[in-house]
Amino acid sequence: MKVGFTEFSFGYAFTENLIRSSSAAPVGAPVFPNLIQEGHSGFDIRINFPGVPLFFQYKLPELMKRGTAFEIASGHCPGLSIPFFRIAMMRRDVSRQHELLLRLEARYPSNVFYAAPCIANISDFDRSYNGATVARQSIFVSPGDKAYSLAYKPGLATGYFCSKPKPTKVQTFDDLAALFKEQFAEKRFAEVGEAAREMRENVLELASPSMRQAEQLIAERVGARRIQILDGAARPPEEERAVTDILGAREIARVDLGVDLLVAQPR
């Protein structure tokens, strides 16, 4: 059964809710879904603080309600019961998306995830959005092995990559928040300017030749937009460089790799 909302709506609500709930959350997300809205999001980066990149590939599930679903009928998915959620992976002969996620994960272990909602219908989605809990009502799974689908259930710490069921760890937002705290102490993420430069270089290395050629144009567009947002207010050059690197990397990752890039910093 379709959940009734779109993948775009989920991705938007997920990111917006992270920002709106930041007063209670242990981390902040300084990159909003698009450059135009960036000027109204109220985010700021702290240049002398750590910066941990997070790469999300949003997936929209179907709600499975019948015992004839192969995950249930096969008996090979312990703990899984109806109703449960299933997301479909992109076939390799259709898209290189999964392969790119694995390559990105090799550069950023524990920072690349499929993100999928545990929200069954549009009414529940509206309530979650209004309560700023969409991210907390989502699950996060490493790209892991190649598979046709992923089955999961709220409250179950194990999901299953299929067609031949293989268990995989399912994480909550609180699990990720605890991980961020540990990563803030890592040398590579210790200063947001260096972390931003590295993420731009890594994303660009995975991008297509045409996107790599367009990098300078993207940086110029980001810079022009920043000038409009700041309206002449001076910011330290190292901060502007970091913001440009983050937003440029995010644009390339979103358009060319199919993933959303956010950056977490300590409160």
Short mmCIF file of C-alpha atoms in Angstrom, two decimals:
data_model
loop_
_atom_site.label_atom_id
_atom_site.label_comp_id
_atom_site.label_asym_id
_atom_site.label_seq_id
_atom_site.Cartn_x
_atom_site.Cartn_y
_atom_site.Cartn_z
CA MET A 1 0.00 0.00 0.00
CA LYS A 2 1.29 3.47 -0.90
CA VAL A 3 1.98 5.75 2.05
CA GLY A 4 0.37 8.74 0.31
CA PHE A 5 3.19 11.30 0.34
CA THR A 6 6.10 11.79 -2.03
CA GLU A 7 9.82 11.17 -1.69
CA PHE A 8 10.42 14.89 -2.26
CA SER A 9 7.97 15.79 0.53
CA PHE A 10 9.70 13.35 2.87
CA GLY A 11 13.17 14.74 2.10
CA TYR A 12 12.00 18.32 2.55
CA ALA A 13 10.16 17.60 5.81
CA PHE A 14 13.07 15.55 7.13
CA THR A 15 15.59 18.37 6.70
CA GLU A 16 13.25 21.19 7.74
CA ASN A 17 12.28 19.30 10.90
CA LEU A 18 15.94 18.88 11.86
CA ILE A 19 16.35 22.63 11.77
CA ARG A 20 13.05 23.39 13.50
CA SER A 21 13.71 20.91 16.31
CA SER A 22 17.33 21.94 16.87
CA SER A 23 16.59 23.48 20.27
CA ALA A 24 16.00 19.97 21.59
CA ALA A 25 18.27 17.94 19.35
CA PRO A 26 21.93 17.35 20.23
CA VAL A 27 23.12 18.43 16.78
CA GLY A 28 22.22 21.07 14.21
CA ALA A 29 21.87 20.76 10.46
CA PRO A 30 23.13 23.92 8.78
CA VAL A 31 22.25 23.14 5.15
CA PHE A 32 18.65 23.66 4.09
CA PRO A 33 16.99 21.85 1.13
CA ASN A 34 17.78 24.55 -1.43
CA LEU A 35 19.78 27.71 -1.86
CA ILE A 36 16.80 30.06 -2.05
CA GLN A 37 15.39 28.93 1.30
CA GLU A 38 18.86 29.01 2.83
CA GLY A 39 18.50 32.73 3.49
CA HIS A 40 15.45 32.16 5.69
CA SER A 41 16.57 29.05 7.59
CA GLY A 42 18.49 30.86 10.30
CA PHE A 43 21.48 28.54 10.16
CA ASP A 44 25.05 29.53 10.78
CA ILE A 45 28.24 27.55 10.83
CA ARG A 46 30.79 27.85 13.58
CA ILE A 47 34.14 27.93 11.89
CA ASN A 48 36.17 26.81 14.92
CA PHE A 49 33.84 23.89 15.65
CA PRO A 50 33.89 20.37 14.19
CA GLY A 51 31.77 19.60 11.15
CA VAL A 52 30.58 16.06 10.38
CA PRO A 53 29.12 15.40 6.90
CA LEU A 54 26.01 13.25 6.56
CA PHE A 55 24.89 11.80 3.24
CA PHE A 56 21.26 10.69 2.97
CA GLN A 57 19.55 8.93 0.10
CA TYR A 58 15.85 9.33 0.80
CA LYS A 59 13.64 6.33 0.10
CA LEU A 60 9.87 6.10 0.16
CA PRO A 61 8.43 2.76 1.33
CA GLU A 62 5.29 0.80 0.74
CA LEU A 63 3.37 -0.51 3.74
CA MET A 64 3.06 -4.30 3.48
CA LYS A 65 -0.05 -5.71 5.20
CA ARG A 66 -0.40 -9.25 3.87
CA GLY A 67 1.18 -12.44 5.13
CA THR A 68 1.79 -13.46 1.52
CA ALA A 69 4.68 -10.94 1.29
CA PHE A 70 7.77 -13.00 0.48
CA GLU A 71 9.65 -11.69 3.54
CA ILE A 72 6.95 -13.20 5.78
CA ALA A 73 6.07 -16.26 3.69
CA SER A 74 9.71 -17.35 3.43
CA GLY A 75 10.17 -17.38 7.20
CA HIS A 76 13.72 -16.06 6.74
CA CYS A 77 13.21 -12.68 8.45
CA PRO A 78 13.06 -13.31 12.22
CA GLY A 79 11.17 -10.65 14.13
CA LEU A 80 9.54 -9.15 11.05
CA SER A 81 5.75 -9.21 11.08
CA ILE A 82 2.91 -7.48 9.28
CA PRO A 83 2.46 -4.64 8.86
CA PHE A 84 6.00 -3.71 7.84
CA PHE A 85 7.66 -1.33 5.38
CA ARG A 86 9.51 -2.22 2.19
CA ILE A 87 11.66 0.08 0.08
CA ALA A 88 12.85 -0.81 -3.41
CA MET A 89 16.47 -0.31 -4.44
CA MET A 90 17.43 1.07 -7.85
CA ARG A 91 18.48 -1.70 -10.25
CA ARG A 92 22.10 -1.48 -11.38
CA ASP A 93 21.10 -1.69 -15.05
CA VAL A 94 18.90 1.37 -14.56
CA SER A 95 21.09 3.53 -12.31
CA ARG A 96 24.59 3.65 -10.76
CA GLN A 97 23.08 5.15 -7.60
CA HIS A 98 23.77 2.23 -5.26
CA GLU A 99 27.33 1.80 -6.55
CA LEU A 100 27.99 5.52 -5.97
CA LEU A 101 26.64 5.25 -2.43
CA LEU A 102 29.05 2.41 -1.71
CA ARG A 103 31.96 4.41 -3.11
CA LEU A 104 30.93 7.40 -1.03
CA GLU A 105 30.65 5.20 2.05
CA ALA A 106 34.22 4.00 1.47
CA ARG A 107 35.32 7.62 1.95
CA TYR A 108 32.94 8.30 4.84
CA PRO A 109 32.30 5.10 6.83
CA SER A 110 29.30 5.46 9.16
CA ASN A 111 28.17 8.68 7.43
CA VAL A 112 26.21 7.42 4.40
CA PHE A 113 22.66 6.14 4.85
CA TYR A 114 19.41 5.24 3.24
CA ALA A 115 16.81 7.27 5.17
CA ALA A 116 13.23 6.03 5.11
CA PRO A 117 10.13 7.00 7.12
CA CYS A 118 8.21 4.85 9.59
CA ILE A 119 5.06 6.78 8.73
CA ALA A 120 2.16 4.85 7.27
CA ASN A 121 -0.09 7.50 5.71
CA ILE A 122 -0.52 11.16 4.86
CA SER A 123 -2.40 11.97 8.10
CA ASP A 124 0.44 10.59 10.21
CA PHE A 125 2.93 12.41 7.98
CA ASP A 126 1.14 15.72 8.53
CA ARG A 127 1.16 15.17 12.30
CA SER A 128 4.86 14.26 12.24
CA TYR A 129 5.72 17.31 10.18
CA ASN A 130 3.74 19.67 12.42
CA GLY A 131 5.43 18.17 15.47
CA ALA A 132 8.90 18.36 13.87
CA THR A 133 9.41 14.62 14.38
CA VAL A 134 9.85 13.33 10.81
CA ALA A 135 13.59 12.65 11.27
CA ARG A 136 12.94 10.92 14.57
CA GLN A 137 10.27 8.76 12.94
CA SER A 138 12.71 7.53 10.30
CA ILE A 139 15.18 4.66 10.08
CA PHE A 140 18.75 4.78 8.76
CA VAL A 141 20.55 1.94 7.05
CA SER A 142 24.03 1.65 5.59
CA PRO A 143 23.95 0.99 1.82
CA GLY A 144 25.57 -2.38 2.58
CA ASP A 145 25.37 -5.09 -0.06
CA LYS A 146 23.59 -5.00 -3.38
CA ALA A 147 19.94 -5.93 -2.95
CA TYR A 148 16.54 -5.55 -4.57
CA SER A 149 14.72 -4.27 -1.51
CA LEU A 150 14.90 -3.54 2.21
CA ALA A 151 12.23 -4.63 4.70
CA TYR A 152 11.97 -2.93 8.10
CA LYS A 153 9.58 -2.32 10.96
CA PRO A 154 9.49 0.45 13.61
CA GLY A 155 11.07 -0.73 16.85
CA LEU A 156 12.91 -3.63 15.17
CA ALA A 157 16.68 -3.13 15.31
CA THR A 158 17.23 -5.45 12.34
CA GLY A 159 16.06 -4.94 8.78
CA TYR A 160 16.46 -7.31 5.86
CA PHE A 161 18.06 -6.78 2.49
CA CYS A 162 16.33 -9.02 -0.05
CA SER A 163 15.86 -10.91 -2.51
CA LYS A 164 17.68 -13.52 -0.41
CA PRO A 165 17.03 -12.11 3.07
CA LYS A 166 20.17 -10.82 4.77
CA PRO A 167 19.94 -9.03 8.14
CA THR A 168 21.27 -5.51 8.47
CA LYS A 169 21.41 -3.05 11.36
CA VAL A 170 18.65 -0.43 11.43
CA GLN A 171 19.46 2.79 13.28
CA THR A 172 17.30 5.52 14.76
CA PHE A 173 18.00 9.25 14.79
CA ASP A 174 19.12 8.97 18.42
CA ASP A 175 21.63 6.31 17.35
CA LEU A 176 23.02 8.72 14.76
CA ALA A 177 23.15 11.59 17.25
CA ALA A 178 25.29 9.47 19.59
CA LEU A 179 27.57 8.64 16.67
CA PHE A 180 27.97 12.32 15.77
CA LYS A 181 29.18 13.09 19.27
CA GLU A 182 31.97 10.55 18.85
CA GLN A 183 32.88 11.83 15.41
CA PHE A 184 33.19 15.43 16.60
CA ALA A 185 36.42 14.28 18.28
CA GLU A 186 37.91 12.82 15.08
CA LYS A 187 40.82 14.76 13.61
CA ARG A 188 39.42 14.87 10.06
CA PHE A 189 36.25 16.60 11.31
CA ALA A 190 37.86 18.78 13.99
CA GLU A 191 37.58 22.04 12.02
CA VAL A 192 34.69 22.71 9.70
CA GLY A 193 36.75 24.53 7.05
CA GLU A 194 39.00 21.51 6.47
CA ALA A 195 36.07 19.10 6.66
CA ALA A 196 34.17 21.19 4.08
CA ARG A 197 37.14 21.25 1.70
CA GLU A 198 37.54 17.46 1.99
CA MET A 199 33.85 16.77 1.37
CA ARG A 200 33.87 19.01 -1.72
CA GLU A 201 36.91 17.17 -3.12
CA ASN A 202 35.46 13.73 -2.36
CA VAL A 203 32.07 14.51 -3.86
CA LEU A 204 33.68 16.04 -6.93
CA GLU A 205 35.86 12.95 -7.44
CA LEU A 206 32.74 10.78 -7.65
CA ALA A 207 30.84 13.18 -9.90
CA SER A 208 30.40 12.79 -13.65
CA PRO A 209 32.83 14.58 -16.02
CA SER A 210 30.17 17.11 -17.01
CA MET A 211 29.46 17.97 -13.39
CA ARG A 212 33.16 18.35 -12.62
CA GLN A 213 33.44 20.80 -15.50
CA ALA A 214 30.53 22.78 -14.04
CA GLU A 215 32.07 23.06 -10.55
CA GLN A 216 33.29 26.64 -11.03
CA LEU A 217 29.89 27.79 -12.31
CA ILE A 218 28.22 26.19 -9.29
CA ALA A 219 30.67 27.92 -6.92
CA GLU A 220 29.98 31.27 -8.63
CA ARG A 221 26.23 30.76 -8.35
CA VAL A 222 26.57 29.89 -4.66
CA GLY A 223 28.74 32.98 -4.13
CA ALA A 224 26.27 35.25 -5.90
CA ARG A 225 23.43 33.91 -3.82
CA ARG A 226 25.43 34.41 -0.62
CA ILE A 227 26.01 38.07 -1.52
CA GLN A 228 22.25 38.58 -1.87
CA ILE A 229 21.55 36.84 1.43
CA LEU A 230 24.20 38.70 3.39
CA ASP A 231 23.12 42.03 1.85
CA GLY A 232 26.59 43.53 2.18
CA ALA A 233 27.30 42.24 5.69
CA ALA A 234 30.90 41.17 6.05
CA ARG A 235 31.69 37.61 7.10
CA PRO A 236 35.17 36.17 7.75
CA PRO A 237 36.66 34.86 4.48
CA GLU A 238 37.34 31.42 6.01
CA GLU A 239 33.66 31.15 6.91
CA GLU A 240 32.57 32.09 3.40
CA ARG A 241 35.00 29.55 1.93
CA ALA A 242 33.58 26.81 4.16
CA VAL A 243 29.98 27.72 3.29
CA THR A 244 30.78 27.79 -0.42
CA ASP A 245 32.48 24.38 -0.20
CA ILE A 246 29.53 22.88 1.69
CA LEU A 247 26.83 24.32 -0.58
CA GLY A 248 28.79 23.49 -3.74
CA ALA A 249 29.37 19.92 -2.57
CA ARG A 250 25.72 19.63 -1.61
CA GLU A 251 24.52 20.79 -5.02
CA ILE A 252 26.80 18.33 -6.83
CA ALA A 253 25.86 15.47 -4.50
CA ARG A 254 22.13 16.16 -4.86
CA VAL A 255 22.05 16.58 -8.63
CA ASP A 256 24.72 14.10 -9.72
CA LEU A 257 24.88 11.45 -6.99
CA GLY A 258 21.26 11.50 -5.85
CA VAL A 259 22.08 12.08 -2.17
CA ASP A 260 21.41 14.95 0.22
CA LEU A 261 24.35 16.38 2.13
CA LEU A 262 23.93 17.90 5.59
CA VAL A 263 26.58 18.93 8.09
CA ALA A 264 26.23 18.38 11.84
CA GLN A 265 27.98 20.59 14.41
CA PRO A 266 27.94 20.45 18.21
CA ARG A 267 25.55 22.79 20.01
#
